[in-house]
Amino acid sequence: MALNKSMHPRNRYKDKPPDFGYLASKYPDFQQHVHTNLTGRPIVNFKEPEAVRALTCTLLKEDFGLTIEIPLERLIPTVPLRLNYIHWVEDLIDGQKQLRRGIDIGTGASCIYPLLGATMNGWYFLATEVDDICFDYATRNVEQNNLSELIKVVKVPKKTLLMDALKEETEIVYDFCMCNPPFFANQLEAKGVNSRNSRRPPPSSVNTGGVTEIMAEGGELEFVKRIIHDSLQLKKRLRWYSCMLGKKCSLAPLKEELRNQGVPKVTHTEFCQGRTMRWALAWSFYDDVIVPSPPSKKRKLDKVRRPLSFTLPEAALKELQAKASTLSDSPQSPLDSVTALLVKTLSDLRVLNKRGPCNKQEQSLFLTALENTWIHGRQKKREMVRQLRELPRAPHCQTTGVTAASSSSPAPQKQPAPTGNSNTQDDGTQNKTTSGQQQPAELNNSSTNETLSQTVEPKDVSLHVAGEDVDMEASIATVAGQETDAKEAPAADNDRPSKRALSPGAVEHFLFKCLLNVMLEDSDVIIEMHWVEGQNKDLMNQLCTYLKNTLLKFVAKP
Ligand code: SAH
């Protein structure tokens, strides 16, 4: 499932969702909750607490060798979400291998975090609970899995969180605490009133859980604030404090609280599983901890670093070699030929290009573009017309006349960010966003790679600039109100700029700089353009398209 791409990379269910058919054939208790849908696929009804419980118990048995019992009237954990949190704690404490100690605040009847952490990583756990029934079940679940040496379940008074649990052990430094707090402030919120958009359909997974489990005065916000205040007293007694959040909107006020209190290290993450989203916050008073980047930053960095690329398949290379041989007398390898043709094209465009490191597998060129010489004259005209049309409505902030096409590219069609307030305490397989829409699939790296083909449709020259969809040709065609022939789109042959002496020394004002790599991979040649600096990455997108179409023309017209 595409959505699972956002699961923690080490989550065993990321690329391998549970096989209900197989599990049903192996576990009769589970089998009775598995139905077949119209297409013959085995499915589980997440609105039935019995079915959710059967799945959880079955997965814990099958994948972790754990046997647990949980009452229907208490929270039934779902395994993929709990695993996401465990893996994030591993990232925080680098705790996959070494001996680590953690605290689970409110362990629940299942005692799931300690059971998973102890089984997977050998972690020691202090598991706290206020509810009698949960405490009894949790104790039994630890015992029946022979994990009493690693997990200690303690009953604590409701008014305290960490302070009471730690008052007897004054010496031990814990590596982390984790907590899945009661999410709701009151019965209404637990039922979904006020907490979700009224147009959204009701949750499709059941909200299991007893009153003390899912409700706390002030909801999760107040509950986590209380943990923050305990942490301000305990400070370095724990290396990391962490908490899961059921609502994205809890994140900002809690981060602000931590900032106001001068907590030095703060990070957060999001957990995606199926269509359910959760968030988590972590903070530390240690300066030497490794702070994993929040997911949005990671994604942004990925986008910034992702190069533009296209592939010249082996079949096209012969033609390109033949064309390159007209430029030089000596026979050239496919890599040399492509580089030579690129250098010729770039020089014709008056794009400064300087050879970088070269070897048999890879050659590079440092490019500095001073002016936009690759946009076709007709495109420029259309662009100007479009700008004139738009002027009264939306004046642009524009840097140079010829770069207009780039600034006119439509804003990338961003999918709505997952900002949902889910009112279900648990995850099932539902990812509830405020829009009620499915999460977009992650941008696929492979979508930035293009293979040179004989016929280039406008869509074929749509490239990703820094991870954003910028369909230059399509956007130009649309705004000009007429069809654009892709072959004329980048001005490969026509409108060639006049030759002019280049003076690399005088490069003070430039449009952009980038690194162009020409690489041999198997028998194909891949061209990558890495952004370095400049005004607008769409310009690099345009140049990339121009280079690609120019090489294409060499193939089409030997
Ligand atoms: N960790 C389990 C259960 C989470 S539900 C899971 O992820 O499935 C929240 C739990 O916190 C409930 O079991 C509730 O009884 C417990 N709880 C509520 N207030 C608490 C407190 N002050 N200290 C410890 N546990 C508490």
Coordinates of N, CA and C in Angstrom, one line a residue, residues 187-357:
Q187 N -16.3 13.1 27.4 CA -17.0 12.1 26.6 C -17.4 12.6 25.2
L188 N -17.7 13.9 25.1 CA -18.1 14.4 23.7 C -16.9 14.4 22.8
E189 N -15.8 14.8 23.3 CA -14.6 14.7 22.4 C -14.3 13.3 22.0
A190 N -14.5 12.4 23.0 CA -14.2 11.0 22.7 C -15.2 10.5 21.6
K191 N -16.4 11.0 21.6 CA -17.4 10.6 20.6 C -17.2 11.3 19.3
G192 N -16.3 12.3 19.3 CA -16.0 12.9 18.0 C -16.6 14.3 17.9
V193 N -17.4 14.8 18.8 CA -18.0 16.1 18.7 C -16.9 17.1 18.9
N194 N -16.9 18.1 18.1 CA -15.9 19.2 18.2 C -14.5 18.8 17.6
S195 N -14.2 17.6 17.6 CA -12.8 17.3 17.3 C -12.6 17.0 15.8
R196 N -13.7 16.8 15.1 CA -13.4 16.6 13.7 C -14.5 17.4 12.8
N197 N -14.1 17.6 11.6 CA -14.9 18.3 10.7 C -16.3 17.6 10.5
S198 N -17.4 18.3 10.6 CA -18.7 17.6 10.6 C -19.0 17.0 9.3
R199 N -18.2 17.4 8.2 CA -18.5 16.8 6.9 C -17.8 15.5 6.8
R200 N -16.9 15.2 7.7 CA -16.1 14.0 7.5 C -16.9 12.8 7.9
P201 N -16.7 11.7 7.3 CA -17.4 10.5 7.6 C -17.0 10.0 9.0
P202 N -17.9 9.3 9.7 CA -17.5 8.8 11.0 C -16.3 7.9 10.9
P203 N -15.5 7.8 12.0 CA -14.3 6.9 11.9 C -14.6 5.5 11.5
S204 N -13.7 4.9 10.8 CA -14.0 3.6 10.4 C -13.3 2.5 11.2
S205 N -12.7 3.0 12.3 CA -12.2 2.0 13.2 C -12.9 2.2 14.5
V206 N -13.0 1.2 15.3 CA -13.7 1.4 16.6 C -12.9 2.1 17.6
N207 N -13.5 2.9 18.5 CA -12.8 3.6 19.5 C -13.0 2.7 20.8
T208 N -12.0 1.9 21.0 CA -12.1 1.0 22.1 C -11.4 1.7 23.3
G209 N -11.6 1.3 24.5 CA -10.9 2.0 25.6 C -11.9 2.4 26.7
G210 N -11.4 2.2 28.0 CA -12.2 2.6 29.1 C -12.0 4.1 29.4
V211 N -12.8 4.6 30.3 CA -12.9 6.0 30.6 C -11.5 6.6 31.0
T212 N -10.8 5.9 32.0 CA -9.5 6.5 32.4 C -8.5 6.4 31.3
E213 N -8.7 5.5 30.4 CA -7.7 5.2 29.4 C -7.7 6.3 28.4
I214 N -8.9 6.6 27.9 CA -8.9 7.5 26.7 C -9.2 9.0 27.1
M215 N -9.6 9.2 28.4 CA -9.9 10.5 28.8 C -9.0 11.0 30.0
A216 N -8.6 12.2 29.9 CA -7.9 12.9 31.0 C -8.3 14.3 31.0
E217 N -8.3 14.9 32.2 CA -8.7 16.3 32.3 C -7.9 17.2 31.4
G218 N -8.5 17.9 30.6 CA -7.8 18.8 29.6 C -7.3 18.0 28.4
G219 N -7.6 16.7 28.3 CA -7.2 16.0 27.1 C -5.7 15.8 27.1
E220 N -5.2 15.4 25.9 CA -3.8 15.0 25.8 C -2.9 16.2 26.0
L221 N -3.4 17.4 25.7 CA -2.6 18.6 25.9 C -2.2 18.8 27.3
E222 N -3.2 18.7 28.2 CA -2.9 18.9 29.6 C -2.0 17.8 30.2
F223 N -2.4 16.6 29.7 CA -1.6 15.4 30.2 C -0.1 15.5 29.8
V224 N 0.1 15.9 28.6 CA 1.5 16.0 28.2 C 2.2 17.2 28.9
K225 N 1.4 18.3 29.1 CA 2.0 19.4 29.8 C 2.5 19.0 31.2
R226 N 1.7 18.1 31.8 CA 2.1 17.6 33.1 C 3.4 16.8 33.0
I227 N 3.5 16.0 32.0 CA 4.8 15.3 31.8 C 5.9 16.3 31.6
I228 N 5.7 17.3 30.9 CA 6.7 18.4 30.7 C 7.1 18.9 32.0
H229 N 6.1 19.2 32.8 CA 6.5 19.8 34.1 C 7.2 18.9 35.0
D230 N 6.9 17.6 35.0 CA 7.7 16.6 35.7 C 9.1 16.6 35.2
S231 N 9.2 16.7 33.9 CA 10.6 16.6 33.3 C 11.4 17.8 33.7
L232 N 10.8 18.9 33.9 CA 11.5 20.1 34.3 C 12.2 19.9 35.7
Q233 N 11.6 19.0 36.5 CA 12.2 18.7 37.8 C 13.2 17.6 37.6
L234 N 12.8 16.6 36.8 CA 13.7 15.4 36.7 C 14.9 15.6 35.8
K235 N 14.7 16.5 34.9 CA 15.8 16.9 33.9 C 16.6 15.7 33.4
K236 N 17.9 15.6 33.9 CA 18.8 14.6 33.3 C 18.6 13.2 33.8
R237 N 17.5 13.0 34.6 CA 17.2 11.6 35.1 C 16.8 10.8 33.9
L238 N 16.3 11.4 32.9 CA 16.0 10.7 31.6 C 16.7 11.4 30.5
R239 N 17.2 10.6 29.6 CA 17.9 11.2 28.4 C 16.9 11.8 27.5
W240 N 15.8 11.1 27.2 CA 14.8 11.6 26.3 C 13.4 11.4 27.0
Y241 N 12.6 12.4 26.9 CA 11.2 12.3 27.2 C 10.4 12.3 25.9
S242 N 9.4 11.5 25.8 CA 8.6 11.5 24.6 C 7.2 11.2 24.8
C243 N 6.3 11.5 23.9 CA 4.9 11.4 24.0 C 4.3 11.3 22.7
M244 N 3.3 10.4 22.5 CA 2.5 10.3 21.3 C 1.4 11.3 21.4
L245 N 0.9 11.8 20.2 CA -0.2 12.7 20.2 C -1.2 12.2 19.2
G246 N -2.5 12.3 19.6 CA -3.6 11.9 18.7 C -4.0 13.0 17.8
K247 N -3.6 14.3 18.1 CA -4.1 15.4 17.3 C -2.9 16.2 16.9
K248 N -2.8 16.5 15.6 CA -1.7 17.3 15.2 C -1.7 18.7 15.8
C249 N -2.9 19.2 16.1 CA -3.0 20.6 16.7 C -2.4 20.6 18.1
S250 N -2.1 19.5 18.7 CA -1.5 19.5 20.0 C 0.0 19.9 19.9
L251 N 0.6 19.6 18.8 CA 2.0 19.7 18.6 C 2.6 21.1 18.9
A252 N 2.0 22.1 18.2 CA 2.5 23.5 18.3 C 2.5 24.0 19.7
P253 N 1.3 23.9 20.4 CA 1.3 24.5 21.8 C 2.3 23.8 22.7
L254 N 2.5 22.5 22.5 CA 3.4 21.7 23.4 C 4.9 22.1 23.1
K255 N 5.2 22.3 21.8 CA 6.5 22.8 21.4 C 6.8 24.2 22.0
E256 N 5.7 25.0 22.0 CA 5.9 26.3 22.5 C 6.2 26.3 24.0
E257 N 5.4 25.4 24.7 CA 5.6 25.2 26.1 C 7.1 24.8 26.4
L258 N 7.6 23.9 25.6 CA 9.0 23.4 25.8 C 10.0 24.6 25.5
R259 N 9.7 25.4 24.5 CA 10.5 26.5 24.2 C 10.5 27.5 25.3
N260 N 9.3 27.8 25.8 CA 9.2 28.8 26.9 C 9.9 28.3 28.1
Q261 N 10.0 27.0 28.3 CA 10.7 26.5 29.5 C 12.2 26.3 29.2
G262 N 12.6 26.7 28.1 CA 14.0 26.7 27.7 C 14.6 25.3 27.6
V263 N 13.7 24.3 27.2 CA 14.2 23.0 27.0 C 15.1 23.0 25.7
P264 N 16.4 22.5 25.9 CA 17.3 22.7 24.8 C 17.1 21.8 23.5
K265 N 16.7 20.6 23.7 CA 16.5 19.7 22.5 C 15.1 19.3 22.4
V266 N 14.5 19.6 21.2 CA 13.1 19.2 21.0 C 13.0 18.7 19.6
T267 N 12.3 17.6 19.4 CA 12.0 17.2 18.0 C 10.6 16.5 18.0
H268 N 10.1 16.3 16.8 CA 8.9 15.6 16.7 C 8.9 14.7 15.5
T269 N 7.9 13.9 15.3 CA 7.7 13.0 14.2 C 6.3 12.8 13.9
E270 N 6.0 12.1 12.8 CA 4.6 11.7 12.6 C 4.7 10.2 12.2
F271 N 3.6 9.5 12.7 CA 3.5 8.1 12.4 C 2.4 7.9 11.4
C272 N 2.7 7.2 10.3 CA 1.6 6.9 9.4 C 1.5 5.4 9.3
Q273 N 0.3 4.9 9.4 CA 0.1 3.5 9.2 C -1.3 3.4 8.7
G274 N -1.4 2.7 7.6 CA -2.7 2.6 6.9 C -3.1 4.0 6.6
R275 N -4.4 4.4 7.0 CA -4.8 5.7 6.8 C -4.8 6.5 8.1
T276 N -4.2 6.0 9.1 CA -4.2 6.6 10.4 C -2.9 7.4 10.6
M277 N -3.1 8.6 11.2 CA -1.9 9.4 11.5 C -1.8 9.7 13.0
R278 N -0.6 9.7 13.5 CA -0.4 10.1 14.9 C 0.9 10.9 14.8
W279 N 1.1 11.7 15.9 CA 2.3 12.5 16.0 C 3.0 12.2 17.3
A280 N 4.3 12.5 17.4 CA 5.0 12.3 18.6 C 6.0 13.4 18.8
L281 N 6.2 13.7 20.1 CA 7.1 14.8 20.5 C 8.1 14.2 21.4
A282 N 9.3 14.7 21.3 CA 10.4 14.3 22.2 C 11.3 15.5 22.6
W283 N 11.8 15.4 23.8 CA 12.6 16.5 24.3 C 13.7 16.0 25.3
S284 N 14.8 16.7 25.3 CA 15.9 16.2 26.2 C 16.6 17.4 26.8
F285 N 17.2 17.2 27.9 CA 18.0 18.2 28.6 C 19.5 17.9 28.4
Y286 N 19.8 16.9 27.6 CA 21.2 16.6 27.3 C 21.7 17.3 26.1
D287 N 22.9 17.7 26.1 CA 23.4 18.4 24.9 C 24.0 17.4 23.9
D288 N 24.3 16.2 24.4 CA 25.0 15.3 23.5 C 24.1 14.3 22.8
V289 N 22.8 14.5 22.9 CA 21.9 13.5 22.2 C 21.8 13.8 20.7
I290 N 21.6 12.7 20.0 CA 21.4 12.9 18.5 C 19.9 13.2 18.4
V291 N 19.7 14.3 17.7 CA 18.2 14.7 17.5 C 17.8 14.4 16.1
P292 N 17.0 13.3 15.9 CA 16.5 13.0 14.6 C 15.7 14.2 14.0
S293 N 15.9 14.5 12.7 CA 15.1 15.6 12.1 C 13.6 15.2 12.0
P294 N 12.8 16.3 12.2 CA 11.4 16.0 12.0 C 11.1 15.6 10.5
P295 N 10.1 14.9 10.2 CA 9.9 14.3 8.9 C 9.8 15.4 7.8
S296 N 9.1 16.5 8.1 CA 8.9 17.5 7.1 C 10.3 18.0 6.6
K297 N 11.2 18.3 7.6 CA 12.5 18.8 7.2 C 13.2 17.8 6.4
K298 N 13.1 16.5 6.8 CA 13.8 15.5 6.0 C 13.3 15.5 4.6
R299 N 12.0 15.6 4.4 CA 11.4 15.5 3.1 C 11.8 16.7 2.3
K300 N 11.9 17.9 3.0 CA 12.3 19.1 2.2 C 13.7 19.0 1.8
L301 N 14.6 18.4 2.7 CA 16.0 18.2 2.3 C 16.1 17.3 1.1
D302 N 15.3 16.2 1.2 CA 15.3 15.3 0.0 C 15.0 16.0 -1.3
K303 N 14.0 16.9 -1.2 CA 13.5 17.6 -2.4 C 14.7 18.5 -2.9
V304 N 15.3 19.2 -2.0 CA 16.4 20.1 -2.4 C 17.5 19.3 -3.0
R305 N 17.8 18.2 -2.5 CA 19.0 17.4 -3.0 C 18.7 16.6 -4.2
R306 N 17.4 16.4 -4.4 CA 17.1 15.5 -5.6 C 17.4 16.1 -6.9
P307 N 18.3 15.5 -7.7 CA 18.6 16.1 -9.0 C 17.6 15.9 -10.0
L308 N 17.7 16.7 -11.1 CA 16.9 16.4 -12.3 C 17.7 15.4 -13.1
S309 N 17.0 14.5 -13.7 CA 17.8 13.6 -14.5 C 17.0 13.0 -15.7
F310 N 17.7 12.6 -16.7 CA 17.1 11.8 -17.8 C 18.1 10.8 -18.3
T311 N 17.5 9.8 -18.9 CA 18.4 8.6 -19.3 C 18.5 8.6 -20.9
L312 N 19.6 8.3 -21.3 CA 19.8 8.1 -22.8 C 20.0 6.6 -22.9
P313 N 19.0 5.9 -23.4 CA 19.2 4.4 -23.5 C 20.3 4.0 -24.5
E314 N 20.7 2.8 -24.3 CA 21.8 2.3 -25.1 C 21.5 2.5 -26.6
A315 N 20.2 2.2 -27.0 CA 19.9 2.3 -28.4 C 20.1 3.7 -29.0
A316 N 20.0 4.7 -28.2 CA 20.2 6.1 -28.7 C 21.7 6.5 -28.8
L317 N 22.5 5.7 -28.1 CA 23.9 6.2 -28.0 C 24.7 6.1 -29.3
K318 N 24.4 5.1 -30.1 CA 25.1 4.9 -31.4 C 25.0 6.2 -32.2
E319 N 23.7 6.7 -32.3 CA 23.4 7.9 -33.1 C 24.2 9.1 -32.5
L320 N 24.2 9.1 -31.2 CA 24.8 10.3 -30.6 C 26.4 10.2 -30.8
Q321 N 26.9 9.0 -30.8 CA 28.3 8.8 -31.0 C 28.7 9.3 -32.5
A322 N 27.8 8.9 -33.4 CA 28.0 9.3 -34.8 C 28.0 10.8 -34.9
K323 N 27.0 11.4 -34.2 CA 26.9 12.9 -34.3 C 28.1 13.6 -33.7
A324 N 28.6 13.0 -32.5 CA 29.7 13.5 -31.8 C 31.0 13.4 -32.7
S325 N 31.1 12.4 -33.5 CA 32.3 12.2 -34.3 C 32.4 13.3 -35.4
T326 N 31.3 14.0 -35.6 CA 31.5 15.1 -36.6 C 32.1 16.3 -35.9
L327 N 32.2 16.3 -34.5 CA 32.8 17.4 -33.8 C 34.3 17.1 -33.6
S328 N 34.6 15.9 -33.5 CA 36.0 15.5 -33.2 C 36.5 14.4 -34.1
D329 N 37.8 14.4 -34.5 CA 38.3 13.3 -35.4 C 38.5 12.0 -34.7
S330 N 38.9 12.1 -33.4 CA 39.2 10.8 -32.7 C 37.9 10.1 -32.2
P331 N 37.9 8.8 -32.3 CA 36.7 8.0 -31.9 C 36.5 8.2 -30.4
Q332 N 35.2 8.3 -30.1 CA 34.9 8.6 -28.7 C 34.0 7.5 -28.1
S333 N 34.1 7.4 -26.8 CA 33.2 6.5 -26.0 C 31.8 7.1 -26.0
P334 N 30.8 6.3 -25.6 CA 29.5 6.9 -25.5 C 29.5 8.0 -24.5
L335 N 30.2 7.9 -23.4 CA 30.2 8.9 -22.4 C 30.8 10.2 -22.9
D336 N 32.0 10.0 -23.6 CA 32.7 11.2 -24.1 C 31.8 11.9 -25.2
S337 N 31.1 11.0 -26.0 CA 30.3 11.6 -27.0 C 29.1 12.5 -26.4
V338 N 28.5 11.9 -25.4 CA 27.4 12.7 -24.8 C 27.9 13.9 -24.2
T339 N 29.0 13.8 -23.5 CA 29.6 15.0 -22.9 C 29.9 16.1 -24.0
A340 N 30.5 15.6 -25.1 CA 31.0 16.5 -26.1 C 29.7 17.2 -26.7
L341 N 28.7 16.5 -26.9 CA 27.4 17.1 -27.5 C 26.8 18.1 -26.5
L342 N 26.9 17.7 -25.2 CA 26.4 18.7 -24.2 C 27.2 19.9 -24.2
V343 N 28.5 19.8 -24.2 CA 29.4 20.9 -24.2 C 29.1 21.8 -25.4
K344 N 28.9 21.2 -26.5 CA 28.6 22.0 -27.8 C 27.3 22.8 -27.6
T345 N 26.3 22.0 -27.1 CA 25.0 22.7 -27.0 C 25.0 23.8 -25.9
L346 N 25.7 23.5 -24.8 CA 25.8 24.6 -23.8 C 26.6 25.8 -24.3
S347 N 27.6 25.5 -25.0 CA 28.4 26.6 -25.6 C 27.6 27.5 -26.5
D348 N 26.8 26.8 -27.4 CA 25.9 27.5 -28.3 C 24.9 28.4 -27.5
L349 N 24.6 27.9 -26.3 CA 23.6 28.6 -25.5 C 24.3 29.7 -24.7
R350 N 25.6 29.8 -24.8 CA 26.4 30.7 -23.9 C 26.3 30.4 -22.5
V351 N 26.1 29.1 -22.2 CA 26.1 28.7 -20.7 C 27.5 28.3 -20.4
L352 N 28.1 29.0 -19.5 CA 29.5 28.7 -19.1 C 29.6 27.3 -18.6
N353 N 30.6 26.6 -19.1 CA 30.7 25.2 -18.6 C 32.2 24.9 -18.5
K354 N 32.5 24.3 -17.3 CA 33.8 24.0 -17.0 C 33.9 22.5 -16.6
R355 N 34.9 21.8 -17.1 CA 35.0 20.4 -16.9 C 35.4 20.2 -15.4
G356 N 34.7 19.2 -14.8 CA 35.0 18.8 -13.5 C 35.7 17.5 -13.5
P357 N 35.7 16.7 -12.4 CA 36.4 15.5 -12.4 C 35.8 14.5 -13.4

